[in-house]
């Protein structure tokens, strides 16, 4: 009796949006066509894949017994689903941590402010300390991605980017000139 070797294994690719990967998906249907031993296109097959929250590009999900048929009475092989996560325009991923940019005007950076920041769970208010410098990183504990193989979540890192206005009103210019003289 021959062992069920690589011939009865299947590998498919599952493309997910960043938010699908972050939150997980209860059922994502994959569809493919079997290829007969003579190379002809065979039957269409589908399988529902449960995607755990926090998956990343390159991870595999193994579905036992969902691959190709085994040799003469042998059980079906495994189906390996290779995960590809699309980049997000707002969130950047670094392991379980997510990074976002926070545009901040000079007055809010100098005087401090409370600003709204989008997280994976929705909008939260973040207190920016007075004297906050460009490039400063503010950490939001537990607001990152869930860990696939461990408990807990990563952090969200908010990087301050100073916004310099293109145009100033006459009053704004006068105030900045006065500030420059005193600084």
Coordinates of C-alpha atoms in Angstrom, one line a residue:
X1 CA 0.0 0.0 0.0
X2 CA 1.4 3.4 -1.0
X3 CA 1.4 6.2 1.5
X4 CA -0.6 9.3 0.9
X5 CA 2.2 11.6 -0.2
X6 CA 2.4 15.2 -1.5
X7 CA 0.2 14.3 -4.4
X8 CA -3.0 14.5 -2.4
X9 CA -2.1 17.7 -0.7
X10 CA -3.5 21.0 -2.0
X11 CA -2.3 24.5 -1.5
X12 CA -4.5 27.6 -2.2
X13 CA -4.0 31.3 -1.6
X14 CA -6.5 33.3 0.4
X15 CA -6.3 37.1 0.0
X16 CA -7.7 39.1 2.9
X17 CA -8.2 42.8 3.5
X18 CA -6.2 44.2 6.4
X19 CA -9.4 44.5 8.6
X20 CA -10.4 40.9 7.7
X21 CA -7.0 39.7 8.9
X22 CA -7.2 41.9 12.0
X23 CA -10.6 40.8 13.1
X24 CA -10.7 37.3 11.7
X25 CA -13.4 35.8 9.5
X26 CA -15.8 33.1 10.6
X27 CA -16.3 31.7 7.1
X28 CA -14.4 32.6 3.9
X29 CA -15.2 30.4 0.9
X30 CA -12.4 29.3 -1.4
X31 CA -13.2 27.8 -4.8
X32 CA -11.0 25.8 -7.2
X33 CA -11.2 23.2 -9.9
X34 CA -9.6 19.8 -9.4
X35 CA -7.2 18.7 -12.1
X36 CA -7.5 15.2 -13.3
X37 CA -4.4 12.9 -13.6
X38 CA -4.6 13.4 -17.4
X39 CA -4.3 17.2 -17.0
X40 CA -7.9 18.0 -17.8
X41 CA -10.0 20.3 -15.7
X42 CA -12.0 18.5 -13.2
X43 CA -14.8 19.2 -10.8
X44 CA -15.3 22.5 -9.1
X45 CA -14.8 22.4 -5.3
X46 CA -15.4 24.8 -2.5
X47 CA -14.4 24.9 1.1
X48 CA -15.2 27.3 4.0
X49 CA -12.1 28.5 5.9
X50 CA -12.3 29.9 9.4
X51 CA -9.6 32.6 9.6
X52 CA -8.4 33.5 13.1
X53 CA -8.0 37.1 14.1
X54 CA -4.4 38.5 13.7
X55 CA -3.2 36.4 10.7
X56 CA -0.5 37.8 8.6
X57 CA 0.9 37.3 5.1
X58 CA 2.9 34.1 4.8
X59 CA 0.9 32.2 7.5
X60 CA -0.8 28.9 6.6
X61 CA -4.1 27.5 7.7
X62 CA -4.2 23.7 7.5
X63 CA -7.5 22.0 6.8
X64 CA -7.1 18.3 7.5
X65 CA -8.8 15.9 5.1
X66 CA -9.9 18.7 2.7
X67 CA -7.1 18.2 0.1
X68 CA -6.8 15.9 -2.8
X69 CA -8.1 12.3 -2.8
X70 CA -5.9 9.6 -1.4
X71 CA -4.6 6.6 -3.4
X72 CA -7.0 3.7 -3.5
X73 CA -8.9 4.0 -0.3
X74 CA -6.4 6.2 1.5
X75 CA -7.9 9.3 3.2
X76 CA -8.0 12.6 1.5
X77 CA -4.9 14.8 2.0
X78 CA -4.7 18.2 3.7
X79 CA -5.5 21.5 2.2
X80 CA -3.0 24.3 3.0
X81 CA -4.3 27.8 2.7
X82 CA -1.6 30.4 2.3
X83 CA -2.6 33.8 3.6
X84 CA -1.9 37.1 1.8
X85 CA -3.0 40.3 3.6
X86 CA -3.5 43.5 1.6
X87 CA -1.9 46.6 2.9
X88 CA -4.0 49.2 4.6
X89 CA -3.8 52.9 3.7
X90 CA -4.1 54.0 7.4
X91 CA -2.6 51.2 9.5
X92 CA 1.0 49.8 9.1
X93 CA 1.6 46.5 10.7
X94 CA 4.7 45.5 12.7
X95 CA 4.0 42.0 14.2
X96 CA 1.1 42.5 16.6
X97 CA 1.7 46.3 16.7
X98 CA 0.0 48.7 14.4
X99 CA 1.4 52.1 13.5
X100 CA -0.5 55.2 12.5
X101 CA 0.5 58.8 11.7
X102 CA -1.0 61.7 13.6
X103 CA -0.9 65.0 11.8
X104 CA -0.8 67.8 14.4
X105 CA -0.6 71.5 14.1
X106 CA 2.0 73.6 15.9
X107 CA -0.4 75.0 18.5
X108 CA -1.7 71.5 19.6
X109 CA 1.9 70.2 19.7
X110 CA 3.1 73.1 21.8
X111 CA 0.1 73.5 24.1
X112 CA -1.1 69.9 24.3
X113 CA -4.5 68.7 23.1
X114 CA -6.9 65.9 23.1
X115 CA -7.4 64.4 19.6
X116 CA -9.4 61.6 18.0
X117 CA -7.4 58.7 16.7
X118 CA -8.8 55.8 14.7
X119 CA -8.0 52.3 16.2
X120 CA -9.0 48.8 15.1
X121 CA -11.8 49.1 17.5
X122 CA -13.0 52.6 16.5
X123 CA -12.1 56.1 17.4
X124 CA -10.5 56.9 20.8
X125 CA -9.4 60.2 22.4
X126 CA -5.7 60.5 22.9
X127 CA -4.1 63.1 25.2
X128 CA -1.1 64.8 23.5
X129 CA 1.2 66.3 26.1
X130 CA 2.3 69.9 25.9
X131 CA 5.6 70.3 24.1
X132 CA 5.1 67.2 22.0
X133 CA 7.9 67.0 19.4
X134 CA 7.6 65.9 15.8
X135 CA 8.3 62.2 15.5
X136 CA 7.2 61.5 19.1
X137 CA 5.5 58.2 19.6
X138 CA 2.5 57.7 21.7
X139 CA 1.6 54.1 22.7
X140 CA -2.0 52.9 23.0
X141 CA -1.6 49.7 25.0
X142 CA -3.7 46.7 23.8
X143 CA -5.1 48.5 20.8
X144 CA -3.0 46.5 18.2
X145 CA -3.6 43.2 16.6
X146 CA -4.6 40.1 18.4
X147 CA -1.9 37.4 18.6
X148 CA -2.7 34.3 16.7
X149 CA -0.7 31.9 18.8
X150 CA -0.7 33.6 22.2
X151 CA -3.1 35.6 24.4
X152 CA -3.4 39.4 24.3
X153 CA -3.0 42.1 21.7
X154 CA -0.2 44.3 20.5
X155 CA -0.1 48.1 20.8
X156 CA -1.0 50.9 18.5
X157 CA 1.9 53.3 18.0
X158 CA 0.8 56.8 17.1
X159 CA 3.6 58.9 15.5
X160 CA 3.2 62.7 15.7
X161 CA 3.8 64.5 12.4
X162 CA 3.9 68.3 12.6
X163 CA 1.7 70.1 10.1
X164 CA 3.0 73.4 8.9
X165 CA 0.3 75.6 7.2
X166 CA 0.9 76.6 3.6
X167 CA -0.8 80.0 4.1
X168 CA -1.2 82.2 7.2
X169 CA -3.8 84.9 7.9
X170 CA -2.4 88.3 8.8
X171 CA -3.2 87.7 12.5
X172 CA -1.5 84.3 12.5
X173 CA 1.6 85.8 10.9
X174 CA 1.7 88.6 13.5
X175 CA 1.4 86.1 16.4
X176 CA 4.2 83.9 15.0
X177 CA 6.4 86.9 14.4
X178 CA 5.8 87.9 18.1
X179 CA 6.5 84.3 19.2
X180 CA 9.8 84.3 17.2
X181 CA 10.9 87.5 18.9
X182 CA 10.3 86.1 22.4
X183 CA 11.8 82.7 21.7

